[in-house]
Structures are given as C-alpha cells and as structure tokens.
C-alpha cells in the first residue's frame, strides 16, 4: 500500500507541468501573436535547458540565446500603462509596463546555474563590487526621485528595468575566459544576420513580416525634401539599429585586430564589415560620426606597438582599398544625409534642450522623477520652447539628449550615479587593455566594450539613447559585465603566476634530496613559467624499492 503514495508523488511534477502548459496555452491563445511567439520560445528553451543541463554544460547554449536576445527585439510587456502609448514611438516606449525580455530570462538562468551548479563545472556566484555598487547607487537615486514624481507607475516600471539590467551585468560578469569569447563570437556572427535583414528591408521597402516583434513600417526620412528609406533590421527602428551597430562595430573590429585564434579574427572581420555596411542603411548621422573615433581608439589600444609593422601596413592598405570601393557606392548617400535639409530634425533639438534645462533648474536635486519626463514635459514646461518644436500636438516626447534627459529625471544626484556607472566601466576597460599583452583577445574585448560605451554616450549628446530602448540598454550593460568578467580573469591569471611552488609530497632527507623543480612550457590560461615539481610514477617507485 505504501507504493501508491510514492507513485502519486512521482506523477505530481508531470501533472503540474501539464496543467501549467494547458493554462499557458489558453492564455497565449487570447494574447497578441508576439506574446505567443515569445512564450513558446521561452517554454521550449526552458524545457530544453532542463533536459540538456543534466548531461551537458548549459552556459554556451545560454550565451548564444543571450546574443539572440541582444540582436532581436524579443520582449513582452505586462500591466501596460496605456497612458504611455505614443511616447516617442509606439515600438520603443520608456518603461511603459513590466517588460520581460529573452536577455533577462537568460541572465536569470545563468545566475541560477551558477548558484545550483546545474550544468556548471565550477558553481558559485561572484559579485563584482564596482559593477554592483555603482548600479545600486543609481537605483537609490531613482527612489529619491519619488519626491517629485507625479506618476509613480512610470517610475516603478523603470526601476524594474534597471534591476533587470543589474541582473544581466551580474550574469555576464561571472563568465569564464572561454565563455567570454563564445559570447563575443555569437554577437559578431549574429551581426551578419542583422545586416542581411536590414539590407533586404532597404531594398524591398518591406518590414519582412517582423511586425510580430513590434516592427513598424519602413521609416522614410525627409532628406533634401525627398523621402529616403531607412532600414530598422531586427531592432524595429533605424535609430535603434544605429545604436546597436555603434556598439557591435568596436567589438567586431577588436576581435579582427587581436592575436586570437583564426576563427575569432575571421568572425570579427566579417562582423566589422557587416556593421560598417549596415549602419549606412540606417541613415543615422550620429552613429556614423562615432565610427572613425571608435576605430582610432581601438587601433591605439589593441595594436599599440604593432602600428608600424609590415603586417599592419598591409592590413591598413587593404582596409583603405575596401573603404575606397565602399565610398564610391555609399559616398553620395552619406554626403547628402550629412549636408542636405533634414526636415527640421536638427532644428528641433536646440529648443528641446533649452526647455529641458529650464525644467531641470526647477527640480535640480532629485529631478522630476525617473521615467516621468515624457508625460510631464509639456505640462511643466514654462518656456514654451517645447511646443515650438512642434512635437506635443500629437503625443508625449522626450528631449533629444541622453544626458539632459537623465539630469532632468533624477537630478544632480541621479546623474552623478549614472556617470559613475559608465565612468567606472570605461576606466576598467582601458586598464584591462593596458595591462595585458599586445593583441590579447580578452583585453581587446574589454577595450571594445569601453569604446562602445563612449560611442553611445557621445551619440547621447544628440539623441535619447538607451533610456528609450530596453534591448540597447541590455547590450550596454552586457558590455559592463564583460569588462568585469575580463578584469576577474586577469586577476586569476596574476594569482596563478604568483602562486608559490608546490613542495614535493616526499620529505627531503640527506640520503634522498628533493629533486629540483623543472619548468614547463606555458600555455594560454595556465600558470606562466611556474615551477612544477617532478613526480615519479608508481611503477618506477616499486622498481626502486625492489
């Protein structure tokens, strides 16, 4: 009789999964198609992870999924605050609900795998203090802005977002050296897919059925009093795609310039070329202007003393030839975009900046409230300059400046915390690049992430940046996590080099002195030049005793 309850207990988990699947199917059948796609993908991925995690290491598979989440707009929002619909663009929004993304789900899975040891060789979660404490400081500043927030729902939605970004960066900061390279490779490889989709959109004028992801119709910009088509790729809008490329471009270029394995360099070179071609199709002027600066900084950080070697001159010559050929085809389009009339787009930025700074002067310490700028700008603006920009006759909007936006939302206190998050990350990335051998792949990735952060902050002088797109925010915070992971890997290498020689297991006697340690050739990731004691095989020991 005792076997009946035992059998029932074994059936309960299976029955629970079945009931949950049935309930999810009913819920998804009444939900928008995007919810069904993301829900089915998440369920399939979760079941697959549980099955494979018992036999294989899960992390590489999860990293590929993370790269997909950073490349494609795969997120759904619950408890939508409908008053926010129309803020900036319907497909972008700024914390208008409780958003769950594929990148967040993967980050949680990585953290759980580290804590439980499921599919992990070395369990245990490490918290990088500079990475975590700076982000907690910004979260505290967001809470302080509650003092002036008129709509607390907006604030809590963005607090949820920044908490998710903290989890993403923590998960990435715990990656091993091999996992860091896997994630960088996956991001660069998927950049090829991104550019292929953008190219098809630009040529066909169709969004290729990507409306299921929130894709809008192909955006057409009024340039020189004529409509010019702009591609949005898998990021739903050309401006967001420009943000994506300006971060992936230095990462791919760094891998191509490094002294890593041939596969790493080839994928990096292909990703760099695809990013260079794809960003042209976005017609994003600010993104274009970051590319030369990113390339110059990376060459100085990654190449350093190889700048004037024979191989370097050959590479630069090849790049010049490719650039000249590309300039013949894309040059006229780029020149027209930079110099032609843009339908008043640039002229709107000045009045918006002035109106936002006047609003900041009224709430200088803790701001108007995190994520409360868009719905309060037209109401609180006393200068009238925001209405001169011609934006608020149809919907809420934000200022076209990332730094002024944050300064106005969370005040001086919040902006100082925000600046510290990125300043610490950039400084650590540069330090990781300087302290490593020239061309080291991990150091090149750290330098690329730091340069990508700089590029985005510079672009943020003329656009709202990552504050209005979760996917770009996750990409930037993945870069912060990669820098922290590389710094941890460098510390482990340094500790391995300084580790003292392990004494021989057999005590030394006057009759049998301990053998001198012998040196072995160093391998990447091993203890470089460490003394290794000579050991004797059991067979030889028995022969000696005989």
Short mmCIF file of N, CA and C in Angstrom, two decimals, residues 370-472:
data_model
loop_
_atom_site.label_atom_id
_atom_site.label_comp_id
_atom_site.label_asym_id
_atom_site.label_seq_id
_atom_site.Cartn_x
_atom_site.Cartn_y
_atom_site.Cartn_z
N UNK A 370 12.10 59.58 -12.04
CA UNK A 370 12.59 58.63 -13.03
C UNK A 370 11.46 58.21 -13.96
N UNK A 371 11.69 58.33 -15.27
CA UNK A 371 10.73 57.95 -16.31
C UNK A 371 9.47 58.82 -16.29
N UNK A 372 9.54 60.01 -15.66
CA UNK A 372 8.40 60.91 -15.63
C UNK A 372 8.57 62.11 -16.55
N UNK A 373 9.65 62.15 -17.32
CA UNK A 373 9.90 63.30 -18.17
C UNK A 373 8.88 63.37 -19.31
N UNK A 374 8.69 62.25 -20.03
CA UNK A 374 7.86 62.28 -21.23
C UNK A 374 6.44 62.74 -20.97
N UNK A 375 5.84 62.29 -19.87
CA UNK A 375 4.44 62.62 -19.62
C UNK A 375 4.28 63.95 -18.89
N UNK A 376 5.38 64.60 -18.47
CA UNK A 376 5.29 65.85 -17.73
C UNK A 376 5.95 67.04 -18.45
N UNK A 377 6.70 66.77 -19.52
CA UNK A 377 7.46 67.82 -20.17
C UNK A 377 6.55 68.95 -20.66
N UNK A 378 5.54 68.61 -21.44
CA UNK A 378 4.67 69.64 -21.99
C UNK A 378 3.86 70.34 -20.91
N UNK A 379 3.60 69.64 -19.79
CA UNK A 379 2.79 70.23 -18.71
C UNK A 379 3.62 71.20 -17.88
N UNK A 380 4.85 70.80 -17.53
CA UNK A 380 5.68 71.61 -16.63
C UNK A 380 6.52 72.65 -17.34
N UNK A 381 6.67 72.53 -18.65
CA UNK A 381 7.50 73.48 -19.39
C UNK A 381 6.86 74.87 -19.37
N UNK A 382 7.59 75.86 -18.83
CA UNK A 382 7.09 77.23 -18.75
C UNK A 382 7.73 78.14 -19.79
N UNK A 383 8.65 77.60 -20.58
CA UNK A 383 9.33 78.42 -21.58
C UNK A 383 8.58 78.47 -22.90
N UNK A 384 7.76 77.47 -23.17
CA UNK A 384 7.07 77.39 -24.46
C UNK A 384 7.93 76.85 -25.57
N UNK A 385 9.22 76.60 -25.28
CA UNK A 385 10.14 76.13 -26.33
C UNK A 385 9.82 74.71 -26.76
N UNK A 386 9.29 73.90 -25.85
CA UNK A 386 8.96 72.53 -26.24
C UNK A 386 7.86 72.52 -27.29
N UNK A 387 6.92 73.44 -27.19
CA UNK A 387 5.83 73.49 -28.16
C UNK A 387 6.27 74.10 -29.49
N UNK A 388 7.33 74.93 -29.44
CA UNK A 388 7.88 75.45 -30.69
C UNK A 388 8.47 74.34 -31.54
N UNK A 389 8.92 73.27 -30.88
CA UNK A 389 9.50 72.14 -31.62
C UNK A 389 8.44 71.39 -32.41
N UNK A 390 7.17 71.65 -32.13
CA UNK A 390 6.09 71.05 -32.92
C UNK A 390 5.86 69.59 -32.65
N UNK A 391 6.14 69.13 -31.41
CA UNK A 391 6.04 67.71 -31.11
C UNK A 391 4.81 67.37 -30.28
N UNK A 392 4.37 68.27 -29.44
CA UNK A 392 3.41 67.90 -28.42
C UNK A 392 1.96 68.11 -28.84
N UNK A 393 1.77 68.36 -30.13
CA UNK A 393 0.40 68.43 -30.61
C UNK A 393 -0.18 67.06 -30.84
N UNK A 394 0.66 66.02 -30.73
CA UNK A 394 0.13 64.68 -31.02
C UNK A 394 0.45 63.66 -29.92
N UNK A 395 1.55 63.77 -29.20
CA UNK A 395 1.88 62.76 -28.19
C UNK A 395 2.95 63.29 -27.27
N UNK A 396 3.24 62.54 -26.22
CA UNK A 396 4.37 62.86 -25.36
C UNK A 396 5.68 62.64 -26.11
N UNK A 397 6.71 63.30 -25.64
CA UNK A 397 8.02 63.13 -26.27
C UNK A 397 9.08 63.37 -25.22
N UNK A 398 10.33 63.17 -25.58
CA UNK A 398 11.44 63.43 -24.67
C UNK A 398 12.46 64.29 -25.38
N UNK A 399 13.39 64.82 -24.62
CA UNK A 399 14.44 65.66 -25.17
C UNK A 399 15.45 64.78 -25.92
N UNK A 400 16.01 65.30 -27.01
CA UNK A 400 16.96 64.54 -27.81
C UNK A 400 18.36 64.65 -27.24
N UNK A 401 18.52 64.33 -25.98
CA UNK A 401 19.83 64.37 -25.33
C UNK A 401 19.77 63.45 -24.12
N UNK A 402 20.52 62.36 -24.18
CA UNK A 402 20.51 61.36 -23.11
C UNK A 402 20.91 61.97 -21.78
N UNK A 403 21.92 62.81 -21.78
CA UNK A 403 22.45 63.37 -20.54
C UNK A 403 21.47 64.36 -19.91
N UNK A 404 20.87 65.23 -20.74
CA UNK A 404 19.88 66.17 -20.20
C UNK A 404 18.64 65.42 -19.73
N UNK A 405 18.27 64.36 -20.43
CA UNK A 405 17.11 63.56 -20.03
C UNK A 405 17.31 62.98 -18.64
N UNK A 406 18.46 62.37 -18.40
CA UNK A 406 18.72 61.78 -17.08
C UNK A 406 18.86 62.86 -16.02
N UNK A 407 19.53 63.95 -16.37
CA UNK A 407 19.70 65.05 -15.43
C UNK A 407 18.35 65.62 -14.99
N UNK A 408 17.41 65.72 -15.93
CA UNK A 408 16.10 66.27 -15.60
C UNK A 408 15.25 65.27 -14.83
N UNK A 409 15.38 64.00 -15.13
CA UNK A 409 14.55 62.99 -14.45
C UNK A 409 15.00 62.72 -13.02
N UNK A 410 16.29 62.60 -12.78
CA UNK A 410 16.78 62.21 -11.45
C UNK A 410 17.72 63.23 -10.83
N UNK A 411 17.87 64.40 -11.45
CA UNK A 411 18.62 65.48 -10.84
C UNK A 411 20.12 65.25 -10.80
N UNK A 412 20.78 66.13 -10.07
CA UNK A 412 22.25 66.05 -9.95
C UNK A 412 22.66 64.76 -9.28
N UNK A 413 21.92 64.36 -8.26
CA UNK A 413 22.27 63.12 -7.53
C UNK A 413 22.21 61.92 -8.47
N UNK A 414 21.14 61.79 -9.22
CA UNK A 414 20.99 60.65 -10.12
C UNK A 414 21.98 60.69 -11.26
N UNK A 415 22.24 61.88 -11.81
CA UNK A 415 23.19 61.94 -12.93
C UNK A 415 24.59 61.58 -12.47
N UNK A 416 24.96 61.98 -11.25
CA UNK A 416 26.28 61.60 -10.73
C UNK A 416 26.38 60.08 -10.61
N UNK A 417 25.30 59.44 -10.15
CA UNK A 417 25.31 57.98 -10.04
C UNK A 417 25.38 57.33 -11.42
N UNK A 418 24.63 57.88 -12.38
CA UNK A 418 24.66 57.37 -13.76
C UNK A 418 26.07 57.51 -14.35
N UNK A 419 26.67 58.68 -14.19
CA UNK A 419 28.01 58.90 -14.74
C UNK A 419 29.03 57.95 -14.11
N UNK A 420 28.85 57.65 -12.82
CA UNK A 420 29.79 56.77 -12.14
C UNK A 420 29.70 55.35 -12.69
N UNK A 421 28.49 54.88 -13.01
CA UNK A 421 28.33 53.53 -13.57
C UNK A 421 29.18 53.38 -14.82
N UNK A 422 29.08 54.34 -15.73
CA UNK A 422 29.78 54.22 -17.01
C UNK A 422 31.24 54.63 -16.90
N UNK A 423 31.56 55.62 -16.06
CA UNK A 423 32.95 56.03 -15.91
C UNK A 423 33.80 54.90 -15.34
N UNK A 424 33.27 54.21 -14.33
CA UNK A 424 34.00 53.08 -13.74
C UNK A 424 34.18 51.97 -14.77
N UNK A 425 33.13 51.66 -15.53
CA UNK A 425 33.25 50.62 -16.55
C UNK A 425 34.26 50.97 -17.62
N UNK A 426 34.24 52.21 -18.11
CA UNK A 426 35.18 52.62 -19.16
C UNK A 426 36.61 52.60 -18.64
N UNK A 427 36.82 53.13 -17.43
CA UNK A 427 38.17 53.15 -16.86
C UNK A 427 38.71 51.73 -16.68
N UNK A 428 37.88 50.82 -16.22
CA UNK A 428 38.33 49.44 -16.02
C UNK A 428 38.61 48.74 -17.34
N UNK A 429 37.81 49.08 -18.37
CA UNK A 429 38.07 48.50 -19.68
C UNK A 429 39.41 48.95 -20.24
N UNK A 430 39.73 50.24 -20.13
CA UNK A 430 41.01 50.73 -20.60
C UNK A 430 42.16 50.13 -19.79
N UNK A 431 41.96 50.00 -18.48
CA UNK A 431 43.01 49.41 -17.64
C UNK A 431 43.26 47.95 -18.01
N UNK A 432 42.20 47.22 -18.29
CA UNK A 432 42.35 45.82 -18.71
C UNK A 432 43.12 45.73 -20.02
N UNK A 433 42.91 46.68 -20.93
CA UNK A 433 43.62 46.66 -22.21
C UNK A 433 45.09 47.00 -22.04
N UNK A 434 45.41 47.95 -21.17
CA UNK A 434 46.80 48.39 -21.00
C UNK A 434 47.64 47.35 -20.27
N UNK A 435 47.04 46.61 -19.35
CA UNK A 435 47.82 45.69 -18.52
C UNK A 435 48.04 44.32 -19.16
N UNK A 436 47.45 44.07 -20.30
CA UNK A 436 47.57 42.77 -20.96
C UNK A 436 48.59 42.85 -22.09
N UNK A 437 49.10 41.71 -22.53
CA UNK A 437 49.99 41.71 -23.69
C UNK A 437 49.30 42.28 -24.91
N UNK A 438 50.08 42.82 -25.82
CA UNK A 438 49.53 43.43 -27.03
C UNK A 438 48.80 42.37 -27.85
N UNK A 439 47.56 42.66 -28.22
CA UNK A 439 46.78 41.74 -29.05
C UNK A 439 46.05 40.66 -28.29
N UNK A 440 46.12 40.68 -26.96
CA UNK A 440 45.41 39.67 -26.17
C UNK A 440 43.90 39.76 -26.46
N UNK A 441 43.24 38.65 -26.82
CA UNK A 441 41.82 38.72 -27.21
C UNK A 441 40.90 39.25 -26.12
N UNK A 442 41.12 38.80 -24.87
CA UNK A 442 40.26 39.27 -23.80
C UNK A 442 40.44 40.76 -23.57
N UNK A 443 41.69 41.23 -23.60
CA UNK A 443 41.94 42.66 -23.43
C UNK A 443 41.32 43.45 -24.57
N UNK A 444 41.35 42.88 -25.78
CA UNK A 444 40.73 43.55 -26.92
C UNK A 444 39.22 43.68 -26.73
N UNK A 445 38.59 42.65 -26.17
CA UNK A 445 37.14 42.71 -25.92
C UNK A 445 36.84 43.77 -24.87
N UNK A 446 37.67 43.83 -23.80
CA UNK A 446 37.44 44.85 -22.77
C UNK A 446 37.58 46.25 -23.35
N UNK A 447 38.61 46.46 -24.18
CA UNK A 447 38.79 47.77 -24.81
C UNK A 447 37.61 48.10 -25.71
N UNK A 448 37.12 47.12 -26.45
CA UNK A 448 36.00 47.35 -27.37
C UNK A 448 34.74 47.73 -26.60
N UNK A 449 34.48 47.07 -25.48
CA UNK A 449 33.30 47.42 -24.68
C UNK A 449 33.40 48.84 -24.15
N UNK A 450 34.60 49.22 -23.68
CA UNK A 450 34.78 50.58 -23.19
C UNK A 450 34.57 51.60 -24.31
N UNK A 451 35.11 51.32 -25.49
CA UNK A 451 34.95 52.23 -26.64
C UNK A 451 33.48 52.29 -27.06
N UNK A 452 32.79 51.14 -27.04
CA UNK A 452 31.37 51.13 -27.37
C UNK A 452 30.54 51.98 -26.41
N UNK A 453 30.89 51.94 -25.12
CA UNK A 453 30.19 52.78 -24.15
C UNK A 453 30.44 54.26 -24.43
N UNK A 454 31.68 54.61 -24.76
CA UNK A 454 32.00 56.00 -25.09
C UNK A 454 31.21 56.45 -26.31
N UNK A 455 31.16 55.59 -27.34
CA UNK A 455 30.44 55.94 -28.56
C UNK A 455 28.97 56.22 -28.25
N UNK A 456 28.37 55.39 -27.40
CA UNK A 456 26.95 55.60 -27.09
C UNK A 456 26.75 56.89 -26.30
N UNK A 457 27.63 57.18 -25.36
CA UNK A 457 27.49 58.40 -24.58
C UNK A 457 27.67 59.64 -25.46
N UNK A 458 28.55 59.57 -26.44
CA UNK A 458 28.71 60.68 -27.37
C UNK A 458 27.47 60.84 -28.25
N UNK A 459 26.95 59.72 -28.74
CA UNK A 459 25.71 59.77 -29.51
C UNK A 459 24.58 60.35 -28.66
N UNK A 460 24.64 60.07 -27.36
CA UNK A 460 23.62 60.56 -26.45
C UNK A 460 23.57 62.07 -26.33
N UNK A 461 24.55 62.79 -26.87
CA UNK A 461 24.51 64.25 -26.86
C UNK A 461 23.45 64.80 -27.81
N UNK A 462 23.01 63.96 -28.76
CA UNK A 462 22.02 64.43 -29.75
C UNK A 462 20.81 63.51 -29.84
N UNK A 463 20.74 62.46 -29.04
CA UNK A 463 19.61 61.53 -29.08
C UNK A 463 19.36 60.97 -27.67
N UNK A 464 18.16 60.42 -27.41
CA UNK A 464 17.84 59.92 -26.06
C UNK A 464 18.60 58.66 -25.66
N UNK A 465 19.14 57.91 -26.64
CA UNK A 465 19.97 56.76 -26.31
C UNK A 465 19.20 55.60 -25.69
N UNK A 466 19.90 54.84 -24.86
CA UNK A 466 19.37 53.58 -24.35
C UNK A 466 18.19 53.76 -23.40
N UNK A 467 17.94 54.99 -22.93
CA UNK A 467 16.85 55.18 -21.97
C UNK A 467 15.50 54.82 -22.57
N UNK A 468 15.40 54.82 -23.89
CA UNK A 468 14.11 54.54 -24.50
C UNK A 468 14.07 53.21 -25.23
N UNK A 469 15.07 52.37 -25.01
CA UNK A 469 15.03 51.05 -25.65
C UNK A 469 15.72 50.03 -24.75
N UNK A 470 14.98 49.04 -24.33
CA UNK A 470 15.50 48.04 -23.40
C UNK A 470 16.59 47.21 -24.03
N UNK A 471 16.44 46.83 -25.31
CA UNK A 471 17.44 45.98 -25.95
C UNK A 471 18.81 46.63 -26.01
N UNK A 472 18.87 47.92 -26.34
CA UNK A 472 20.14 48.63 -26.38
C UNK A 472 20.72 48.75 -24.96
#
